[in-house]
Amino acid sequence: MATGSLLTWQRLRDLKPSEFEDAGDGWHEVSARAEADRDAVDRAMTAKLRETQESESARAAIARLRRLSRNYQYVHTEAALIRTTLNGLSAELTRAQRELTEALEDAATLGFTVQPDGAVNYPPAEADTYLGGGLGAGRAPGGRARGNATQALQLPGLTDEYTAPLRTDAPVPNPNAAKAQAIADRIARAVRSATEIDDRYTRALNNLKAAKGLDVTEATLADATRDTATVRETAERYLERGIPSERSPQAVHAWWTSLTEEQRNDYMEVAPDLIGNLDGIPSLSRDEANRHYLPVLIDQLEKQGGEDARAKLEGLRGIEKRLNEPSRVPMFLLGIGTEGNGRAIVAFGNPDTSRNVSAYVPGLGTKLDGEFAEGTLNRGSDTAKGARVHDRSSAAIVWLGYDAPQSLDVMGEGDAARGAPAYNSFMDGLGATNDHKDPHLTAIGHSYGSFTVGTAAQRDGGIPGADDIILLGSPGTGADRAEDLGVGKDHVFVGAAENDPVTKLPSSRQAWAGGAGFFVAGPAGAYAAGDIADQGDDDLWFGRDPASQAFGARRFGVADGPRPFIDGQGPTPAHSNYFSPEEDRVSAGNIARIVAGKPEQLETQEWR
């Protein structure tokens, strides 16, 4: 066992949990040294040898260096796991020791005596009692209370009322009896808790044993993965209790920055899933945590099977591939998950060091799949590249942090209502971690994502930190006027292609007036029906048309785009072109100018 074969309250009282932390520091040094050595092998030796030598002996040397690198990686991982286990053991035992100490202090204050077996002796006391049918005074003898570790403590500490059951043979109730019983129960619970903690961490430490041999095989690496899962399960309480219960981005950021490097490493390597999606964690740390967690999610999906898992697996593998490829603008993985239709938040450029940051919410039909990795992410990349032409200090984010509707017939308000709070929290987090005193933040919504952004903007306080809002291919925002979005009408920008049928989806009233044909034909039917949405009525599917004069936003220039079906590119080609400099140079350029804080350079367009 970590603390010995038998844990008594005396041993728990005298325990020095800091000794486990000190041991953890030693393993931290081993882990850090192994990581530095692995990096030296990969960068200074293997890479240079591969670049400068082409021979059989060079290839053999590279193979040996690769083996050495795996060995260092294994040492780094296992030593880090031991460090985390010891840190968790220390933290949890400290908590149990504190509970015991408080109980012992309360016993001393009351003049009670704690026996070696944990029982609590209490002295005689004057007490009121009923004698012969009347109220009188009596002398209640002292006694002993024995602890019950499972007894619920309803009123912790010392109070005037106690509900613990009395265990005394005194004929007259002694007011000290209930107090002693409560203290005895607390002592018993502290010892029982410490024993459970000790047993749990002992099992985990016993599992952290290196396989025999000098080579790190695939089986060895699989063993390291199992070890990580074991430590993750063992230390979960320790890790989760550390995170602020009030998880505002500001509170999370303050907590994270207060941690030591060693403590942050515990989360990075053992529980990346706990922090990779936490708003308020710096972007570099979120990226590192999610890159650690990405292979774990891929492995889980590979074992699941089924169409949904295959689609998400294709998306995650596509993201992993892009992360490992050279990129003109560095990529940061700020969020990842498989809940719902999948989650992925990807930044192009560092949002913490950039003065200008945009966060784009995709819309109808978007989910974590191959198309997201290969297509949707390009919109963030194109925006970042375009904005950097005007200001190098620019970053663009693709935010898939909610479930977008997957087809028109389920395109209601619920998904936006659920997504808006998550988006606002993310935007709040960008402000909490950005290095600039007053960063320029732009909220971008495309398609149904514009309705989500509009919903977020109309919540109390609006979108945190947002200076500008861009609405693209919008079926409405749920607002009647641009000023309802909280940033001032001159900071709401709209791009609506003439041949984008989603920007002409009629309101439900108009749709019903048009008969069942609209619901059969969908968006293409809306376009084919001509100006159904424009016959003296500015209402779209989700409220007033953002491109209308009545709405009052600033409409910027975009290309008309291909006509649905007529130009041979499917039902909604113009709806997908706004971000692409190849397909719509004017629109992509205008988006870049807004994101970079250069709206005065916009190419404008008349309202509808």
PDB file of C-alpha atoms in Angstrom, residues 336-444:
ATOM      1  CA  ILE A 336     -12.992  18.265 -30.301  1.00  0.00           C
ATOM      2  CA  GLY A 337     -15.747  15.822 -29.368  1.00  0.00           C
ATOM      3  CA  THR A 338     -18.095  13.147 -30.649  1.00  0.00           C
ATOM      4  CA  GLU A 339     -21.309  14.177 -28.885  1.00  0.00           C
ATOM      5  CA  GLY A 340     -24.326  14.873 -31.078  1.00  0.00           C
ATOM      6  CA  ASN A 341     -23.276  15.411 -34.683  1.00  0.00           C
ATOM      7  CA  GLY A 342     -19.690  15.938 -33.533  1.00  0.00           C
ATOM      8  CA  ARG A 343     -17.714  18.913 -32.291  1.00  0.00           C
ATOM      9  CA  ALA A 344     -14.646  20.621 -33.743  1.00  0.00           C
ATOM     10  CA  ILE A 345     -13.205  24.088 -33.186  1.00  0.00           C
ATOM     11  CA  VAL A 346     -10.228  24.909 -35.380  1.00  0.00           C
ATOM     12  CA  ALA A 347      -8.285  28.173 -35.507  1.00  0.00           C
ATOM     13  CA  PHE A 348      -6.045  29.400 -38.297  1.00  0.00           C
ATOM     14  CA  GLY A 349      -3.604  31.657 -36.517  1.00  0.00           C
ATOM     15  CA  ASN A 350      -3.207  31.971 -32.759  1.00  0.00           C
ATOM     16  CA  PRO A 351      -6.346  33.658 -31.319  1.00  0.00           C
ATOM     17  CA  ASP A 352      -4.473  34.688 -28.176  1.00  0.00           C
ATOM     18  CA  THR A 353      -1.711  36.644 -29.878  1.00  0.00           C
ATOM     19  CA  SER A 354      -3.746  38.071 -32.773  1.00  0.00           C
ATOM     20  CA  ARG A 355      -5.304  41.525 -32.592  1.00  0.00           C
ATOM     21  CA  ASN A 356      -8.130  40.560 -34.984  1.00  0.00           C
ATOM     22  CA  VAL A 357     -10.013  37.326 -34.361  1.00  0.00           C
ATOM     23  CA  SER A 358     -13.125  35.983 -36.093  1.00  0.00           C
ATOM     24  CA  ALA A 359     -15.242  32.979 -35.120  1.00  0.00           C
ATOM     25  CA  TYR A 360     -17.394  31.516 -37.878  1.00  0.00           C
ATOM     26  CA  VAL A 361     -20.504  29.410 -37.129  1.00  0.00           C
ATOM     27  CA  PRO A 362     -21.412  27.036 -39.991  1.00  0.00           C
ATOM     28  CA  GLY A 363     -25.002  26.172 -40.695  1.00  0.00           C
ATOM     29  CA  LEU A 364     -27.460  23.812 -42.330  1.00  0.00           C
ATOM     30  CA  GLY A 365     -26.109  20.318 -42.970  1.00  0.00           C
ATOM     31  CA  THR A 366     -22.769  20.839 -41.227  1.00  0.00           C
ATOM     32  CA  LYS A 367     -21.470  18.032 -39.029  1.00  0.00           C
ATOM     33  CA  LEU A 368     -18.167  16.408 -38.137  1.00  0.00           C
ATOM     34  CA  ASP A 369     -17.373  14.384 -41.257  1.00  0.00           C
ATOM     35  CA  GLY A 370     -15.014  14.308 -44.206  1.00  0.00           C
ATOM     36  CA  GLU A 371     -16.666  17.302 -45.846  1.00  0.00           C
ATOM     37  CA  PHE A 372     -16.101  19.372 -42.717  1.00  0.00           C
ATOM     38  CA  ALA A 373     -12.386  18.537 -42.665  1.00  0.00           C
ATOM     39  CA  GLU A 374     -11.837  18.988 -46.387  1.00  0.00           C
ATOM     40  CA  GLY A 375     -14.326  21.753 -47.177  1.00  0.00           C
ATOM     41  CA  THR A 376     -15.718  23.723 -44.240  1.00  0.00           C
ATOM     42  CA  LEU A 377     -12.305  24.259 -42.668  1.00  0.00           C
ATOM     43  CA  ASN A 378     -11.131  25.903 -45.885  1.00  0.00           C
ATOM     44  CA  ARG A 379     -13.456  28.808 -45.089  1.00  0.00           C
ATOM     45  CA  GLY A 380     -11.508  29.548 -41.930  1.00  0.00           C
ATOM     46  CA  SER A 381      -8.210  29.185 -43.747  1.00  0.00           C
ATOM     47  CA  ASP A 382      -9.311  31.503 -46.570  1.00  0.00           C
ATOM     48  CA  THR A 383     -10.574  34.101 -44.084  1.00  0.00           C
ATOM     49  CA  ALA A 384      -7.309  34.073 -42.136  1.00  0.00           C
ATOM     50  CA  LYS A 385      -5.183  34.364 -45.268  1.00  0.00           C
ATOM     51  CA  GLY A 386      -7.318  37.203 -46.604  1.00  0.00           C
ATOM     52  CA  ALA A 387      -7.342  39.137 -43.317  1.00  0.00           C
ATOM     53  CA  ARG A 388      -3.574  38.823 -42.987  1.00  0.00           C
ATOM     54  CA  VAL A 389      -3.164  40.702 -46.238  1.00  0.00           C
ATOM     55  CA  HIS A 390      -4.532  43.740 -44.384  1.00  0.00           C
ATOM     56  CA  ASP A 391      -3.191  42.997 -40.892  1.00  0.00           C
ATOM     57  CA  ARG A 392      -0.764  40.181 -40.096  1.00  0.00           C
ATOM     58  CA  SER A 393      -2.123  40.046 -36.575  1.00  0.00           C
ATOM     59  CA  SER A 394      -5.289  38.189 -37.610  1.00  0.00           C
ATOM     60  CA  ALA A 395      -6.754  34.752 -36.885  1.00  0.00           C
ATOM     61  CA  ALA A 396      -9.927  33.018 -38.076  1.00  0.00           C
ATOM     62  CA  ILE A 397     -11.813  30.220 -36.291  1.00  0.00           C
ATOM     63  CA  VAL A 398     -14.290  27.625 -37.510  1.00  0.00           C
ATOM     64  CA  TRP A 399     -16.619  26.925 -34.592  1.00  0.00           C
ATOM     65  CA  LEU A 400     -18.636  23.712 -34.764  1.00  0.00           C
ATOM     66  CA  GLY A 401     -19.618  23.756 -31.113  1.00  0.00           C
ATOM     67  CA  TYR A 402     -23.288  22.886 -31.589  1.00  0.00           C
ATOM     68  CA  ASP A 403     -25.611  20.638 -33.584  1.00  0.00           C
ATOM     69  CA  ALA A 404     -26.673  22.391 -36.767  1.00  0.00           C
ATOM     70  CA  PRO A 405     -29.897  21.113 -38.391  1.00  0.00           C
ATOM     71  CA  GLN A 406     -29.171  18.516 -41.039  1.00  0.00           C
ATOM     72  CA  SER A 407     -32.081  19.212 -43.392  1.00  0.00           C
ATOM     73  CA  LEU A 408     -34.592  21.950 -44.128  1.00  0.00           C
ATOM     74  CA  ASP A 409     -37.546  20.061 -42.700  1.00  0.00           C
ATOM     75  CA  VAL A 410     -35.974  20.107 -39.207  1.00  0.00           C
ATOM     76  CA  MET A 411     -34.648  23.680 -39.415  1.00  0.00           C
ATOM     77  CA  GLY A 412     -36.323  25.136 -36.336  1.00  0.00           C
ATOM     78  CA  GLU A 413     -35.210  27.457 -33.573  1.00  0.00           C
ATOM     79  CA  GLY A 414     -34.123  24.782 -31.089  1.00  0.00           C
ATOM     80  CA  ASP A 415     -30.604  24.133 -32.399  1.00  0.00           C
ATOM     81  CA  ALA A 416     -29.783  27.855 -32.389  1.00  0.00           C
ATOM     82  CA  ALA A 417     -31.216  28.295 -28.886  1.00  0.00           C
ATOM     83  CA  ARG A 418     -28.985  25.474 -27.634  1.00  0.00           C
ATOM     84  CA  GLY A 419     -25.932  26.614 -29.560  1.00  0.00           C
ATOM     85  CA  ALA A 420     -26.066  30.322 -28.672  1.00  0.00           C
ATOM     86  CA  PRO A 421     -24.959  29.998 -24.993  1.00  0.00           C
ATOM     87  CA  ALA A 422     -22.034  27.772 -25.997  1.00  0.00           C
ATOM     88  CA  TYR A 423     -20.961  30.245 -28.674  1.00  0.00           C
ATOM     89  CA  ASN A 424     -21.162  33.169 -26.251  1.00  0.00           C
ATOM     90  CA  SER A 425     -19.062  31.284 -23.720  1.00  0.00           C
ATOM     91  CA  PHE A 426     -16.455  30.592 -26.396  1.00  0.00           C
ATOM     92  CA  MET A 427     -16.353  34.239 -27.441  1.00  0.00           C
ATOM     93  CA  ASP A 428     -16.039  35.241 -23.792  1.00  0.00           C
ATOM     94  CA  GLY A 429     -13.097  32.868 -23.547  1.00  0.00           C
ATOM     95  CA  LEU A 430     -11.384  34.511 -26.517  1.00  0.00           C
ATOM     96  CA  GLY A 431     -11.471  37.822 -24.672  1.00  0.00           C
ATOM     97  CA  ALA A 432     -10.178  36.228 -21.466  1.00  0.00           C
ATOM     98  CA  THR A 433      -7.090  34.707 -23.115  1.00  0.00           C
ATOM     99  CA  ASN A 434      -6.205  37.348 -25.727  1.00  0.00           C
ATOM    100  CA  ASP A 435      -2.935  39.187 -25.108  1.00  0.00           C
ATOM    101  CA  HIS A 436      -4.250  42.496 -26.471  1.00  0.00           C
ATOM    102  CA  LYS A 437      -6.010  44.932 -24.169  1.00  0.00           C
ATOM    103  CA  ASP A 438      -8.886  45.479 -26.599  1.00  0.00           C
ATOM    104  CA  PRO A 439      -8.891  42.812 -29.330  1.00  0.00           C
ATOM    105  CA  HIS A 440     -11.106  43.187 -32.381  1.00  0.00           C
ATOM    106  CA  LEU A 441     -13.559  40.247 -32.394  1.00  0.00           C
ATOM    107  CA  THR A 442     -15.865  39.404 -35.294  1.00  0.00           C
ATOM    108  CA  ALA A 443     -18.774  36.963 -35.094  1.00  0.00           C
ATOM    109  CA  ILE A 444     -19.560  35.309 -38.442  1.00  0.00           C
TER     110      ILE A 444
END
